[in-house]
Tab-separated table of C-alpha atoms in Angstrom:
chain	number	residue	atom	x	y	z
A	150	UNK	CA	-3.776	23.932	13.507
A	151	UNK	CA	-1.713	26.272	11.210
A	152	UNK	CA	1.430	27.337	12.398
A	153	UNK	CA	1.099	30.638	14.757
A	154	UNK	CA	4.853	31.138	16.090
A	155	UNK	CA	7.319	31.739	13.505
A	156	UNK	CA	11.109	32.047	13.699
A	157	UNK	CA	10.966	35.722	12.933
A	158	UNK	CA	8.901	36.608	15.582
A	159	UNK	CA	10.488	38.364	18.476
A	160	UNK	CA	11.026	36.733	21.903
A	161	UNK	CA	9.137	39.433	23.571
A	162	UNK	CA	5.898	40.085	20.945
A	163	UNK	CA	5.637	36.363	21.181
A	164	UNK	CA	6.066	36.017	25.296
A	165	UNK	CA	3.173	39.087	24.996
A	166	UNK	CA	0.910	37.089	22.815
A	167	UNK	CA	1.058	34.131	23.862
A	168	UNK	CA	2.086	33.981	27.719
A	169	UNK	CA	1.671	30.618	27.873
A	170	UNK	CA	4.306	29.355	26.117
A	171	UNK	CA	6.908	30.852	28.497
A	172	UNK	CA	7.058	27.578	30.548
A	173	UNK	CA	7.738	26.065	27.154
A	174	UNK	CA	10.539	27.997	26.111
A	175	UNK	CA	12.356	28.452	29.508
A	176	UNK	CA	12.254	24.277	29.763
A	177	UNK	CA	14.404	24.654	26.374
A	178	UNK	CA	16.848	26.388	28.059
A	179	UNK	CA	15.735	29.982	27.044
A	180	UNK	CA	15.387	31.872	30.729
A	181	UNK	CA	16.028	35.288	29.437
A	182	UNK	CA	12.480	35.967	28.453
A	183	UNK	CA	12.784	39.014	29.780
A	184	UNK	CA	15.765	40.458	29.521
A	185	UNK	CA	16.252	43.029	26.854
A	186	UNK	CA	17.523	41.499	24.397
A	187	UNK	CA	14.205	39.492	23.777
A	188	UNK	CA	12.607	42.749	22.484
A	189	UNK	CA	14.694	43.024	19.372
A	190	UNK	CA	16.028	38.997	19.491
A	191	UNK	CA	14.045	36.701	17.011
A	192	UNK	CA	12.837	33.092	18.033
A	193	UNK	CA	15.275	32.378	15.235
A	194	UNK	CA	18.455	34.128	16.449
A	195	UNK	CA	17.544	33.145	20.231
A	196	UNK	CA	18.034	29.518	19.322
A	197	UNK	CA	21.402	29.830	17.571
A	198	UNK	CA	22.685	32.022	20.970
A	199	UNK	CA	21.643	29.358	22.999
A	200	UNK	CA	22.717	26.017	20.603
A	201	UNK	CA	19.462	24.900	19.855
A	202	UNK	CA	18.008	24.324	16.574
A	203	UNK	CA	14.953	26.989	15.471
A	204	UNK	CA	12.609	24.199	14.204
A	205	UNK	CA	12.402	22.234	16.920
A	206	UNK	CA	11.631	24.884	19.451
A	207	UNK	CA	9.150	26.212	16.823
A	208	UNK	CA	7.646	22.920	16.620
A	209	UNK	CA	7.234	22.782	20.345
A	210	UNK	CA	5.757	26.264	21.166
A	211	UNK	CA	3.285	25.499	18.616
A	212	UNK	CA	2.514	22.099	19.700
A	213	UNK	CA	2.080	23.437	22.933
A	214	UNK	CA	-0.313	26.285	21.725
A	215	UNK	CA	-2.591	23.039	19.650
A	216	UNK	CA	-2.770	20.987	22.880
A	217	UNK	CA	-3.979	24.760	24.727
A	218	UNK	CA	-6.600	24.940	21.516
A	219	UNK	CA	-7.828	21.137	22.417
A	220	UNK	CA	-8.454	21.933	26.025
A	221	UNK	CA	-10.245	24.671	25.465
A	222	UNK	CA	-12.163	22.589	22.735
A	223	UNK	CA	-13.072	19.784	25.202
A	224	UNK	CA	-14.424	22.460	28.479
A	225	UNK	CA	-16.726	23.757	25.946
C-alpha cells in the first residue's frame, strides 16, 4: 500500500483522518494528541520533541493503517 502518513502532516489533521492510529502513536510515547500543539506540530517535528526518529514512527502508523486495509479486505 502506498505510503498515506507523511512526516509533514500535522499531528492533529492526521489524528482526524485517521483515528485509528492514535493507539499507535501514544504506544510511541506521543500522549499529547490532543493538546494544542498537535494542530500546528508536524509528525516530523513531534518526533524530534519527543527523541524518536520520524521514519520509524512513519513506518509504523502506516503499517498499522496496511494491516487495517487487510482486515477490512478479508470481512469482505
Amino acid at each position: 500500500m502506498s505510503q498515506r502518513i507523511t512526516g509533514e502532516m500535522l499531528i492533529g489533521d492526521i489524528v482526524r483522518d485517521y483515528p485509528e492510529v492514535a493507539p499507535t502513536l501514544m504506544a510511541v510515547g506521543m500522549h499529547c494528541l490532543g493538546c494544542p500543539s498537535s494542530q500546528m506540530e508536524s509528525l516530523e517535528l513531534a518526533c524530534e520533541v519527543h527523541g524518536l526518529e520520524p521514519n520509524e514512527v512513519i513506518k509504523l502508523v502506516n503499517d498499522r493503517l496496511d494491516e487495517i486495509d487487510e482486515r477490512k479486505q478479508i470481512e469482505i
